[in-house]
mmCIF file of C-alpha atoms and ligand atoms in Angstrom:
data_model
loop_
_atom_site.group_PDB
_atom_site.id
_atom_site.type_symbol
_atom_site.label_atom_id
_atom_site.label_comp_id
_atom_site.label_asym_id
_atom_site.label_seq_id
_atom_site.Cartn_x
_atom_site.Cartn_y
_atom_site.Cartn_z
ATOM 1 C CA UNK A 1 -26.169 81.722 -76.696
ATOM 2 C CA UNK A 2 -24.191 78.244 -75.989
ATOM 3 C CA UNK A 3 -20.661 78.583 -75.965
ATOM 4 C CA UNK A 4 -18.135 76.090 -77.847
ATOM 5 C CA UNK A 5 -14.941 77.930 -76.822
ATOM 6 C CA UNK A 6 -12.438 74.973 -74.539
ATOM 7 C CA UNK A 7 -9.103 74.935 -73.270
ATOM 8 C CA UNK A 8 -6.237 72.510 -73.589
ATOM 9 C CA UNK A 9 -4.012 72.658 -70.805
ATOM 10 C CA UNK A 10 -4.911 76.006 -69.149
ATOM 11 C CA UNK A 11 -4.757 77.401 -73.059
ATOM 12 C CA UNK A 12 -8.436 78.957 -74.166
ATOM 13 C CA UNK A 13 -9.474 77.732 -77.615
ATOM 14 C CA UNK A 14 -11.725 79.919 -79.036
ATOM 15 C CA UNK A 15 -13.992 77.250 -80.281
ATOM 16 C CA UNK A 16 -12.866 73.443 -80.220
ATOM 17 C CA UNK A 17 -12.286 73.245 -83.864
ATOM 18 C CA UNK A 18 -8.546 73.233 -85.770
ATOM 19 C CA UNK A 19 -6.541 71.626 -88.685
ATOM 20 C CA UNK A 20 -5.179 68.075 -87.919
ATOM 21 C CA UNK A 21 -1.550 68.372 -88.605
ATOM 22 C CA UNK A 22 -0.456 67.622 -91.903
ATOM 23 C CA UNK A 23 -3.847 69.406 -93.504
ATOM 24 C CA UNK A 24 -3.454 73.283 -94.728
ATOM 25 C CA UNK A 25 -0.588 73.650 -92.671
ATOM 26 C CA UNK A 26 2.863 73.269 -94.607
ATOM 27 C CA UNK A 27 3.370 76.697 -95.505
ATOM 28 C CA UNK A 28 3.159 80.105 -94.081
ATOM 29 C CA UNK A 29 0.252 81.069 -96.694
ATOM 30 C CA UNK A 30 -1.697 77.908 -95.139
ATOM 31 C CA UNK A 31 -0.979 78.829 -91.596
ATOM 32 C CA UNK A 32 -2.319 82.193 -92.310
ATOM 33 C CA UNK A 33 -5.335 80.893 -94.269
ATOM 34 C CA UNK A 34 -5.941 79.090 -90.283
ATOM 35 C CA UNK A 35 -5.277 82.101 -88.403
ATOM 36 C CA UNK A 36 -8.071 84.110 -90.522
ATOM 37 C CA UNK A 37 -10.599 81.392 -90.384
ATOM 38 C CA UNK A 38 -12.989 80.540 -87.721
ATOM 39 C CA UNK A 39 -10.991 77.820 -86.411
ATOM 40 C CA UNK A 40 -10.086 77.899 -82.505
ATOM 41 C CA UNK A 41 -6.680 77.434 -82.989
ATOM 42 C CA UNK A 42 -4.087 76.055 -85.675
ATOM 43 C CA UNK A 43 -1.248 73.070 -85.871
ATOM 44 C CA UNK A 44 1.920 73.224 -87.982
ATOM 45 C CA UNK A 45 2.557 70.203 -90.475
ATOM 46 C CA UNK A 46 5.078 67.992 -88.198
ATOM 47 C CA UNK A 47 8.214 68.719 -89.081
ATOM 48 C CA UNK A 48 11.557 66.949 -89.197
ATOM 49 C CA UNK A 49 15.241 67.584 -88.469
ATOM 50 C CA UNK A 50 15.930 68.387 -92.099
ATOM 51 C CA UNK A 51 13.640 69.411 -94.777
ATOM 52 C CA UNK A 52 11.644 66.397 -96.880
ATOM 53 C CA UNK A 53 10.043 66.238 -100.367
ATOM 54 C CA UNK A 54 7.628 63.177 -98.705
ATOM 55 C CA UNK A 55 6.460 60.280 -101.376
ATOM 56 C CA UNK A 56 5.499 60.468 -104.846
ATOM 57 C CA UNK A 57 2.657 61.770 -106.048
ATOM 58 C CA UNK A 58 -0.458 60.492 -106.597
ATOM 59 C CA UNK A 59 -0.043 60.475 -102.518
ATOM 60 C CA UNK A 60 -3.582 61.406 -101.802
ATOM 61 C CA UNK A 61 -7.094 60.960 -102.962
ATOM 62 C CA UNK A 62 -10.578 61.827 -101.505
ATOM 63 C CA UNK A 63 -12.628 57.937 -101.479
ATOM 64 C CA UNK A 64 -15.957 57.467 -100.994
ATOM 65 C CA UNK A 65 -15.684 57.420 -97.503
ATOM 66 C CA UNK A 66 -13.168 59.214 -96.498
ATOM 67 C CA UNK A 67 -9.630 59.365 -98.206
ATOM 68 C CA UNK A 68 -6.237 57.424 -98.150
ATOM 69 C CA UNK A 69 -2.791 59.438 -98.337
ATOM 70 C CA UNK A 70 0.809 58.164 -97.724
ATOM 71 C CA UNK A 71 2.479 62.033 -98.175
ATOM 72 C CA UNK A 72 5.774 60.832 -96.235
ATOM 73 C CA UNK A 73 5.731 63.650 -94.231
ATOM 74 C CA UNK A 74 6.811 66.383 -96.777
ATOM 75 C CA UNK A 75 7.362 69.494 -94.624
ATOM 76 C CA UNK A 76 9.968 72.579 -94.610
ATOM 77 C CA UNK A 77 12.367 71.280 -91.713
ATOM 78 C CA UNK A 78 11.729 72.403 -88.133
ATOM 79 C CA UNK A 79 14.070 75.419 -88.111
ATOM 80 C CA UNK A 80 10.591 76.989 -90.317
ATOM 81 C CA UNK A 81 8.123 76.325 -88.267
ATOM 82 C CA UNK A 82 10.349 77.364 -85.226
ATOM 83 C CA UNK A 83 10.800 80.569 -86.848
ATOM 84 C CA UNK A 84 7.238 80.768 -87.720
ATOM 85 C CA UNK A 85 6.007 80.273 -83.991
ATOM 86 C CA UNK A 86 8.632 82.982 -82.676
ATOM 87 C CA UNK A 87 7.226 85.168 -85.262
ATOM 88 C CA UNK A 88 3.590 84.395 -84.068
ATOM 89 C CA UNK A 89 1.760 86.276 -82.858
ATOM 90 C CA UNK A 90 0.134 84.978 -79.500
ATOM 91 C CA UNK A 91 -2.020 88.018 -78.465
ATOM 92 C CA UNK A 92 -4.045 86.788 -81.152
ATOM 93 C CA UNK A 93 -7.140 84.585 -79.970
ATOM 94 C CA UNK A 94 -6.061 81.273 -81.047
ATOM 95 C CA UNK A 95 -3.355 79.227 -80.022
ATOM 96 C CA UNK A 96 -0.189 77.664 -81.891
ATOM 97 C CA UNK A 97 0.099 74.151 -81.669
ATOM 98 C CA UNK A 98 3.582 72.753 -82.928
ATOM 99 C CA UNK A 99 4.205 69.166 -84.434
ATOM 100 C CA UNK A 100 6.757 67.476 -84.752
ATOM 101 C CA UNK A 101 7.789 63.983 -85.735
ATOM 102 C CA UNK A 102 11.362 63.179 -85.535
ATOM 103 C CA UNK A 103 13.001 60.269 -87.883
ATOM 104 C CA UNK A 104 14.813 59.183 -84.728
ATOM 105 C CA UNK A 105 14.902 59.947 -80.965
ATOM 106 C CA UNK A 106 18.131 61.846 -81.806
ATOM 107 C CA UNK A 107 16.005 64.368 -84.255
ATOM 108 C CA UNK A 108 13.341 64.334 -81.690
ATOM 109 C CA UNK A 109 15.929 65.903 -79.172
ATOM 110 C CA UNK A 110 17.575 68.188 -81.124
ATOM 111 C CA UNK A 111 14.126 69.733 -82.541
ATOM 112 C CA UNK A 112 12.313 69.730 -78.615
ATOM 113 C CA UNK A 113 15.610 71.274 -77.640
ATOM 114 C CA UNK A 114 15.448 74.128 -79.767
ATOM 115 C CA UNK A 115 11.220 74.765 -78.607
ATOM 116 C CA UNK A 116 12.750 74.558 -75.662
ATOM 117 C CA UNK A 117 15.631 76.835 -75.717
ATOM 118 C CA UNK A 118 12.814 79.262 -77.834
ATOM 119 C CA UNK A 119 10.694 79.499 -74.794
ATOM 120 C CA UNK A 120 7.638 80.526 -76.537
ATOM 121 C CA UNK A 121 3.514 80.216 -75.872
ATOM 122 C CA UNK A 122 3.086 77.155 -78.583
ATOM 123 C CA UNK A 123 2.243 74.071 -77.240
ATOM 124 C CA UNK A 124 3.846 70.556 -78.892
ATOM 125 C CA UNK A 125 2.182 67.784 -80.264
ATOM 126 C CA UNK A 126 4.937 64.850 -80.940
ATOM 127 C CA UNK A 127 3.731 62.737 -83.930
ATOM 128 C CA UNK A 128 4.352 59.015 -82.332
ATOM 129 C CA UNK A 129 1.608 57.633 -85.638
ATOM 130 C CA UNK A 130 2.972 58.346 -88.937
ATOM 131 C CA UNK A 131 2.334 55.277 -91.081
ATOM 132 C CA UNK A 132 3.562 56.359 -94.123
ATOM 133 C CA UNK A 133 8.003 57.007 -94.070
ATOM 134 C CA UNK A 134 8.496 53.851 -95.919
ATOM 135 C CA UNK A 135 11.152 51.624 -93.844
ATOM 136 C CA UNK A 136 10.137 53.602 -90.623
ATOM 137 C CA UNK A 137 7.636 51.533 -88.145
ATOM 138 C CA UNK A 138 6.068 53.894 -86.514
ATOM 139 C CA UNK A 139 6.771 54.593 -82.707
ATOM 140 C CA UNK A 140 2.962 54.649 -81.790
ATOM 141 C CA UNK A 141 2.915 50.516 -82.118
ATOM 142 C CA UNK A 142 6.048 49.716 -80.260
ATOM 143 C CA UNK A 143 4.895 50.568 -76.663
ATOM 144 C CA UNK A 144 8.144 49.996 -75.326
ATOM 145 C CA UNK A 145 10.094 52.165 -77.765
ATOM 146 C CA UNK A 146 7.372 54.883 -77.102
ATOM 147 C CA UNK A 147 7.655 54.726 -73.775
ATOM 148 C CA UNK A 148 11.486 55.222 -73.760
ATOM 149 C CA UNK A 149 10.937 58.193 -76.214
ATOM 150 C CA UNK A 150 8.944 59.519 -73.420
ATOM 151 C CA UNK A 151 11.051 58.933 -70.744
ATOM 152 C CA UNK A 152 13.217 60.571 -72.870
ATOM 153 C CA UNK A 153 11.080 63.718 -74.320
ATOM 154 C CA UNK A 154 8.785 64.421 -71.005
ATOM 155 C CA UNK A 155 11.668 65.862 -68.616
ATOM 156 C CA UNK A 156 13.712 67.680 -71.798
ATOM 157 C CA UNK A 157 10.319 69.581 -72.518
ATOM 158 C CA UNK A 158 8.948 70.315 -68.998
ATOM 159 C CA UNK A 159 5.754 72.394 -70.223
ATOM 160 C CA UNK A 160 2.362 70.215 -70.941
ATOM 161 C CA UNK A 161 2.709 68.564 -74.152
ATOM 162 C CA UNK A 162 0.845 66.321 -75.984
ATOM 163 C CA UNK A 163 1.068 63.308 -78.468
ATOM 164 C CA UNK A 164 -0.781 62.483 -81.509
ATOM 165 C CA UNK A 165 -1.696 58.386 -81.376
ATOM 166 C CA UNK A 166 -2.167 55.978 -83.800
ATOM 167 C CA UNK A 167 -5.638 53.860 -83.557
ATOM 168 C CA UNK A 168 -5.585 50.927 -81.496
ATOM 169 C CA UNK A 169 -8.052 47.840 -81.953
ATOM 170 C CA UNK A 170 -7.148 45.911 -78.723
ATOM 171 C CA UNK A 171 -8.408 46.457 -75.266
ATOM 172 C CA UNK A 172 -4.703 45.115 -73.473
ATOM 173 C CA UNK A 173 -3.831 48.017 -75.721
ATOM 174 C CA UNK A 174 -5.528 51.044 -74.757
ATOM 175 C CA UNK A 175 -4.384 49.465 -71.112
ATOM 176 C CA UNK A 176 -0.571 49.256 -71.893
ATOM 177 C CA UNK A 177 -0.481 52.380 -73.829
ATOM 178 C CA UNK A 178 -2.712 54.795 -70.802
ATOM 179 C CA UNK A 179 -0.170 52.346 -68.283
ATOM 180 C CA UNK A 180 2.688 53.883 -70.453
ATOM 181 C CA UNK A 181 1.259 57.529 -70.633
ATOM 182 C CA UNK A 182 0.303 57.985 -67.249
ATOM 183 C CA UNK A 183 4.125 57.751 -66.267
ATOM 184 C CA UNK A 184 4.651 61.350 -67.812
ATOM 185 C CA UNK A 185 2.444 63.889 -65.642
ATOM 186 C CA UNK A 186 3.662 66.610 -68.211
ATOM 187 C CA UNK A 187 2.086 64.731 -71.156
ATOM 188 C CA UNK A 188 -1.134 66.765 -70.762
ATOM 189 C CA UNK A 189 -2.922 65.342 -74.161
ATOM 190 C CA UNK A 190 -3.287 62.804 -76.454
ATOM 191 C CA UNK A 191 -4.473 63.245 -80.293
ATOM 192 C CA UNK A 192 -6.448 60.041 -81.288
ATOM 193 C CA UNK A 193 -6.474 59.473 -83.564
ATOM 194 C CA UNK A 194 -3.846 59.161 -86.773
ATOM 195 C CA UNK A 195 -5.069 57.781 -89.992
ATOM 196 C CA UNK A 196 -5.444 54.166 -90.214
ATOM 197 C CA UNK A 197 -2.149 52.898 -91.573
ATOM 198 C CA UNK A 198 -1.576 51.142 -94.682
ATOM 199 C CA UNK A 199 -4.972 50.586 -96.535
ATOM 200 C CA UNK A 200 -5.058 49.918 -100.065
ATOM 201 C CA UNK A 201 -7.919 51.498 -102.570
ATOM 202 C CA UNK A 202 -7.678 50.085 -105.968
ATOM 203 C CA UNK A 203 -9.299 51.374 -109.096
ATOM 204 C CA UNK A 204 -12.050 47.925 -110.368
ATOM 205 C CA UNK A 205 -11.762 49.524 -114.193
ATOM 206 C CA UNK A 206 -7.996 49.885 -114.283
ATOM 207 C CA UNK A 207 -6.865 47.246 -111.598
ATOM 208 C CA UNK A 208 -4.171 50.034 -109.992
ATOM 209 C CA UNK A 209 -3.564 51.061 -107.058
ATOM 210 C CA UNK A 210 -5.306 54.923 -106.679
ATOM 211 C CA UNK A 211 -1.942 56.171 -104.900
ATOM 212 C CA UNK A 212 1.640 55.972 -105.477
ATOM 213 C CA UNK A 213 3.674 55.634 -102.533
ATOM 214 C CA UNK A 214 4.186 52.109 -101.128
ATOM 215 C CA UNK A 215 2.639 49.674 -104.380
ATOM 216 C CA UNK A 216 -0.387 51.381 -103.183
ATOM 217 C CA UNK A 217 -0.416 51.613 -99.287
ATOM 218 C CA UNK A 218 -1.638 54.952 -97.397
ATOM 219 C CA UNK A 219 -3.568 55.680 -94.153
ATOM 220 C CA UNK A 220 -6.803 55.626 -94.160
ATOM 221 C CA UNK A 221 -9.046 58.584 -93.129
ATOM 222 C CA UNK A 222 -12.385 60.516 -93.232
ATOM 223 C CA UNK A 223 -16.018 58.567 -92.247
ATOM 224 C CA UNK A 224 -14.767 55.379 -92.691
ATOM 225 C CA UNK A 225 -12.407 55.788 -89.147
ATOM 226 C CA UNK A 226 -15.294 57.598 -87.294
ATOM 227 C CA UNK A 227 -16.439 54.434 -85.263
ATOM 228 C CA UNK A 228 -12.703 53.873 -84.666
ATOM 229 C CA UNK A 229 -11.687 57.115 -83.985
ATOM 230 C CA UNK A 230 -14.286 57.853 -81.209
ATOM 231 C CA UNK A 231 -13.633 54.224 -79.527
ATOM 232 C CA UNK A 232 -10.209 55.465 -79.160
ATOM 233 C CA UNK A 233 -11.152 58.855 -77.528
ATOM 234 C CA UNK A 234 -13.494 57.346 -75.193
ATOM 235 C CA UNK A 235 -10.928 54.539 -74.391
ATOM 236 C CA UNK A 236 -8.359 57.146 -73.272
ATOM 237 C CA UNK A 237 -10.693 59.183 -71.907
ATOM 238 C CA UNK A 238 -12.412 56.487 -69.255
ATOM 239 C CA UNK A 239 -8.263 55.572 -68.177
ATOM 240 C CA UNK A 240 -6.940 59.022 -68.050
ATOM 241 C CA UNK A 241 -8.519 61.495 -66.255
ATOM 242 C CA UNK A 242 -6.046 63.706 -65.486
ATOM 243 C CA UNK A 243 -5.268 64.290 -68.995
ATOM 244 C CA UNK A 244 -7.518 65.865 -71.960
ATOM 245 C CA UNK A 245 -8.239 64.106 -75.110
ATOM 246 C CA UNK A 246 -8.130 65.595 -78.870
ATOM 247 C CA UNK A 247 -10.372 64.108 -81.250
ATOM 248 C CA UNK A 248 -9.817 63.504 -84.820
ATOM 249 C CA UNK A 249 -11.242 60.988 -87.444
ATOM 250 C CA UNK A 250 -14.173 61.610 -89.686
ATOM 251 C CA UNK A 251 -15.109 65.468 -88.713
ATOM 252 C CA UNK A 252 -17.714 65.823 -91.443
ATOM 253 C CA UNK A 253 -20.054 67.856 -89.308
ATOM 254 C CA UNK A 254 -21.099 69.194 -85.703
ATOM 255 C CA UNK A 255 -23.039 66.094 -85.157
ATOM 256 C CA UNK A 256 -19.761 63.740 -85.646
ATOM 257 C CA UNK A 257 -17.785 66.441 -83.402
ATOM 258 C CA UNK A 258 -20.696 66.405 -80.877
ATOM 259 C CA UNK A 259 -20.127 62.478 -80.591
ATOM 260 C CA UNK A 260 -16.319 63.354 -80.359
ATOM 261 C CA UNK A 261 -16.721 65.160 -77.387
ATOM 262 C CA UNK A 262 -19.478 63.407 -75.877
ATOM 263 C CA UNK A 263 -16.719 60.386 -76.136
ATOM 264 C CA UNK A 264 -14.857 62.683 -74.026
ATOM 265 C CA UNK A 265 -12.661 65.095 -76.383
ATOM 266 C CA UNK A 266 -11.723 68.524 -75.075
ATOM 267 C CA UNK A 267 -10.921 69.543 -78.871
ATOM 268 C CA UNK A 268 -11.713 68.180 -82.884
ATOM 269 C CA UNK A 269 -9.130 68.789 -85.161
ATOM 270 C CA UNK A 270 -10.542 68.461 -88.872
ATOM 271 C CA UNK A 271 -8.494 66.348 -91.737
ATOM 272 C CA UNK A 272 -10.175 65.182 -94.721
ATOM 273 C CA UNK A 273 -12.793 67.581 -94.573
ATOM 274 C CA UNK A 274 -11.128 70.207 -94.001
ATOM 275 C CA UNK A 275 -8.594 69.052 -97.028
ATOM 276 C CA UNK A 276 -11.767 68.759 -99.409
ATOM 277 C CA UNK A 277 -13.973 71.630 -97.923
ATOM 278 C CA UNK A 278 -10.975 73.779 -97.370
ATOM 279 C CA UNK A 279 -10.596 76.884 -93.986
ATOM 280 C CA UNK A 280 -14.365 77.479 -94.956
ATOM 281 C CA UNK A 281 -15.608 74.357 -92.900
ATOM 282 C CA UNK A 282 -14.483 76.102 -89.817
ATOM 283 C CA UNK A 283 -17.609 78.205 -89.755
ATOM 284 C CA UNK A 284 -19.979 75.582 -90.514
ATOM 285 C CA UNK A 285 -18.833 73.730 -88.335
ATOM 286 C CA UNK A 286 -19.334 76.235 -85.424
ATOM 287 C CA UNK A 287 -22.733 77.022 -86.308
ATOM 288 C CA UNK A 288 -23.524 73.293 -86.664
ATOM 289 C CA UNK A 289 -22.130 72.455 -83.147
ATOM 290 C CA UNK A 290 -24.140 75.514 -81.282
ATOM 291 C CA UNK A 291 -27.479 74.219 -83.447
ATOM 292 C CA UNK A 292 -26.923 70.726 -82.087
ATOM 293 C CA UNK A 293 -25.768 72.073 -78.492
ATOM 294 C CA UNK A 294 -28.298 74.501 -78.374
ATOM 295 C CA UNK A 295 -31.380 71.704 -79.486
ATOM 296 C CA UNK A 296 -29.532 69.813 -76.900
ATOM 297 C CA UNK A 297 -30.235 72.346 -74.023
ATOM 298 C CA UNK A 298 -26.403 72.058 -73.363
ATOM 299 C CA UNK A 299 -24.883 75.415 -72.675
ATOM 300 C CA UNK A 300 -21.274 74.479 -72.607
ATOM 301 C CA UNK A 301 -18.691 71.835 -74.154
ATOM 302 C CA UNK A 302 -18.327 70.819 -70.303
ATOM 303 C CA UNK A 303 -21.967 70.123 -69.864
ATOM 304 C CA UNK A 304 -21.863 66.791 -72.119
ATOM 305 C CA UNK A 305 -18.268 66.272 -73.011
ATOM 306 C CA UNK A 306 -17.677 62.659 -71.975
ATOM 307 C CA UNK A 307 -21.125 62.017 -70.353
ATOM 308 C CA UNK A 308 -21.642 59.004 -72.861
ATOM 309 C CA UNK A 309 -24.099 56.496 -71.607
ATOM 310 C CA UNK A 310 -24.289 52.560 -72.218
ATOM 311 C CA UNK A 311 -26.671 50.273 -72.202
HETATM 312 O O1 OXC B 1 1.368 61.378 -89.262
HETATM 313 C C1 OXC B 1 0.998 61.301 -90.438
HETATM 314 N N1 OXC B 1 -0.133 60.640 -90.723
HETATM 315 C C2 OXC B 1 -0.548 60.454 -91.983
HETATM 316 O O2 OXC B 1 -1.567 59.781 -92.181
HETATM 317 N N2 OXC B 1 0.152 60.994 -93.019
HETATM 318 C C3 OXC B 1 1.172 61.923 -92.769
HETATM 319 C C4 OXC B 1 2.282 61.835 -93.781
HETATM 320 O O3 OXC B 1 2.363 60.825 -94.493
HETATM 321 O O4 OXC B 1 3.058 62.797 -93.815
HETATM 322 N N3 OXC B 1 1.708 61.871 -91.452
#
C-alpha cells in the first residue's frame, strides 16, 4: 500500500493534495466542504484588512486550457478567517493553512499581528502574487519591495511560514528571488506558483473580451501554466534546500501532481480543477497518485520527490 501522506514544516498532511487559495475557500460552508473531502489539508481565501466585494463579474471562466479570472480578491476581511481558525478544530487530521494578502505592508502587519497574538496551530501563506487589484503591482515582481516586506513580516511572525509566488520566466530571477528568500530562515515554503497575470481571452464570434475586470485582463491558469508552473518548482527547489516547495498550476490529474513532486514539491494544491470538478477531485486524485506511485514501485512521496533527471 504506497503512502501519499507529507508534511510541511514538521505539520503531517494527510495526503499532499489541498485547495489553492482563492478556490472553495471564501466561506465557512466551502471550508467545511474541504474539511469533509479527501483533501490533506485546506487554505482560507487570502484575506485583507477590511472586507472586499473583488471585480465585476464575468471575473472567471473555464478556457480550453485552463481558465483566466481577475476576482480582485473578494474575501470576508481577516477578522473571519481569524475567527474561523480559532474555532478550528486542529485534532482533526488535516491542517489549516491561512492566507493572507495585505493591500499594504501596514495591513500585512496589523493582520500577522493578530495570527500572532491568536497563537494558534494554522500555518500562513502571505499572498506576494495577486495580479488582479487593479492599480496594485503586485509585490511578487518587485524583489526589492518583497524583500523589505520580509524583512519586515519574518521576525513579527516567528513560526515557519510560507509565501505564495508569482511565476517567473528569467533565470537572474529565480537567482535574485531564492538570494532574497534565503535571508528569512523562518520562511519555511514557497507556493509556486500564482496564476499567470494579465492574459486576455477574447470571444472570435463576438470580438469581447470573455471577462470583465480590467478591459479584459485576468491570470491565467489550469494546463496551459503546467510547463511553467513545474519550471518554477524545480527552480526553487534545486536553490533552496532547506526549504519545501508547494506546487500549483495545472493539477488535472495524479500524473501532472506526480511531475509536481518529482520537480521537487512537498505538496499540490488544486485550482482550476478543483473550481470545475469541485471537493470531489480530491479522491481521484488520491487514487490516481497511489496507481501511478504504485506502477512506479515508489512507496513514498520521499522516494521520487525531486529526483528529476536531465539529459
Ligand atoms: O492571488 C490571486 N491570484 C489570482 O489569480 N486571483 C486572485 C484574485 O484575483 O483574488 N488572487
Amino acid at each position: 500500500m504506497v503512502d501519499i501522506s507529507t508534511s510541511i514544516s514538521g505539520t503531517t498532511l494527510p495526503n499532499v493534495f489541498f485547495n489553492a487559495s482563492g478556490v472553495w475557500c471564501q466561506h465557512e460552508d466551502e471550508l467545511q466542504a474541504m474539511v469533509e473531502s479527501h483533501s490533506g489539508a485546506l487554505i482560507t481565501k487570502s484575506a485583507t484588512l477590511a472586507p472586499r466585494q473583488g471585480n465585476p463579474s464575468p471575473r472567471y471562466l473555464p478556457l480550453p486550457l485552463g481558465s483566466i479570472s481577475s476576482m480582485g480578491l473578494p474575501n470576508e476581511g481577516y477578522e473571519y478567517y481569524l475567527r474561523y481558525a480559532c474555532s478550528f478544530n486542529y485534532s482533526r487530521t488535516k491542517p489549516l493553512f491561512i492566507s493572507l494578502s495585505g493591500l499594504s505592508l501596514g495591513d500585512s502587519v496589523k493582520m500577522v499581528e493578530a495570527f500572532v497574538a491568536a497563537d494558534l496551530p494554522c500555518m500562513l501563506e502571505i499572498n506576494f502574487s495577486c495580479p488582479n487589484v487593479p492599480g496594485k503591482p503586485q509585490l511578487g515582481y518587485d524583489f526589492e519591495a518583497m524583500d523589505a516586506a520580509l524583512a519586515t513580516l519574518a521576525p513579527l511572525i516567528k513560526k515557519p511560514f510560507g509565501i505564495k509566488l508569482p511565476p517567473f520566466f528569467d533565470i537572474a530571477h529565480f537567482d535574485l528571488v531564492a538570494a532574497v528568500c534565503q535571508k528569512y530562515s523562518n520562511l519555511a515554503f514557497l507556493t509556486c506558483v500564482n496564476s499567470i497575470g494579465n492574459g486576455l481571452a477574447i470571444d472570435f464570434e463576438t470580438e469581447t473580451a470573455l471577462i470583465k475586470p480590467k478591459d479584459g485582463y485576468g491570470g491565467l491558469s489550469g494546463a496551459m501554466i503546467l510547463n511553467t508552473a513545474l519550471a518554477n518548482v524545480n527552480a526553487f527547489y534545486r536553490r533552496l534546500p532547506d526549504k519545501q516547495i508547494i506546487g500549483v498550476g495545472g493539477v488535472a490529474s495524479g500524473k501532472e501532481a506526480f511531475l509536481h513532486i518529482l520537480a521537487g514539491a512537498s505538496a499540490v494544491q488544486i485550482g482550476t480543477q478543483l473550481m470545475e470538478e469541485g471537493p470531489a477531485v480530491f479522491e481521484r486524485l488520491n487514487k490516481e497518485l497511489a496507481e501511478i506511485m504504485a506502477a512506479k514501485g515508489y512507496n513514498t512521496i520521499e522516494d521520487f520527490r525531486g529526483r528529476l533527471k536531465t539529459l
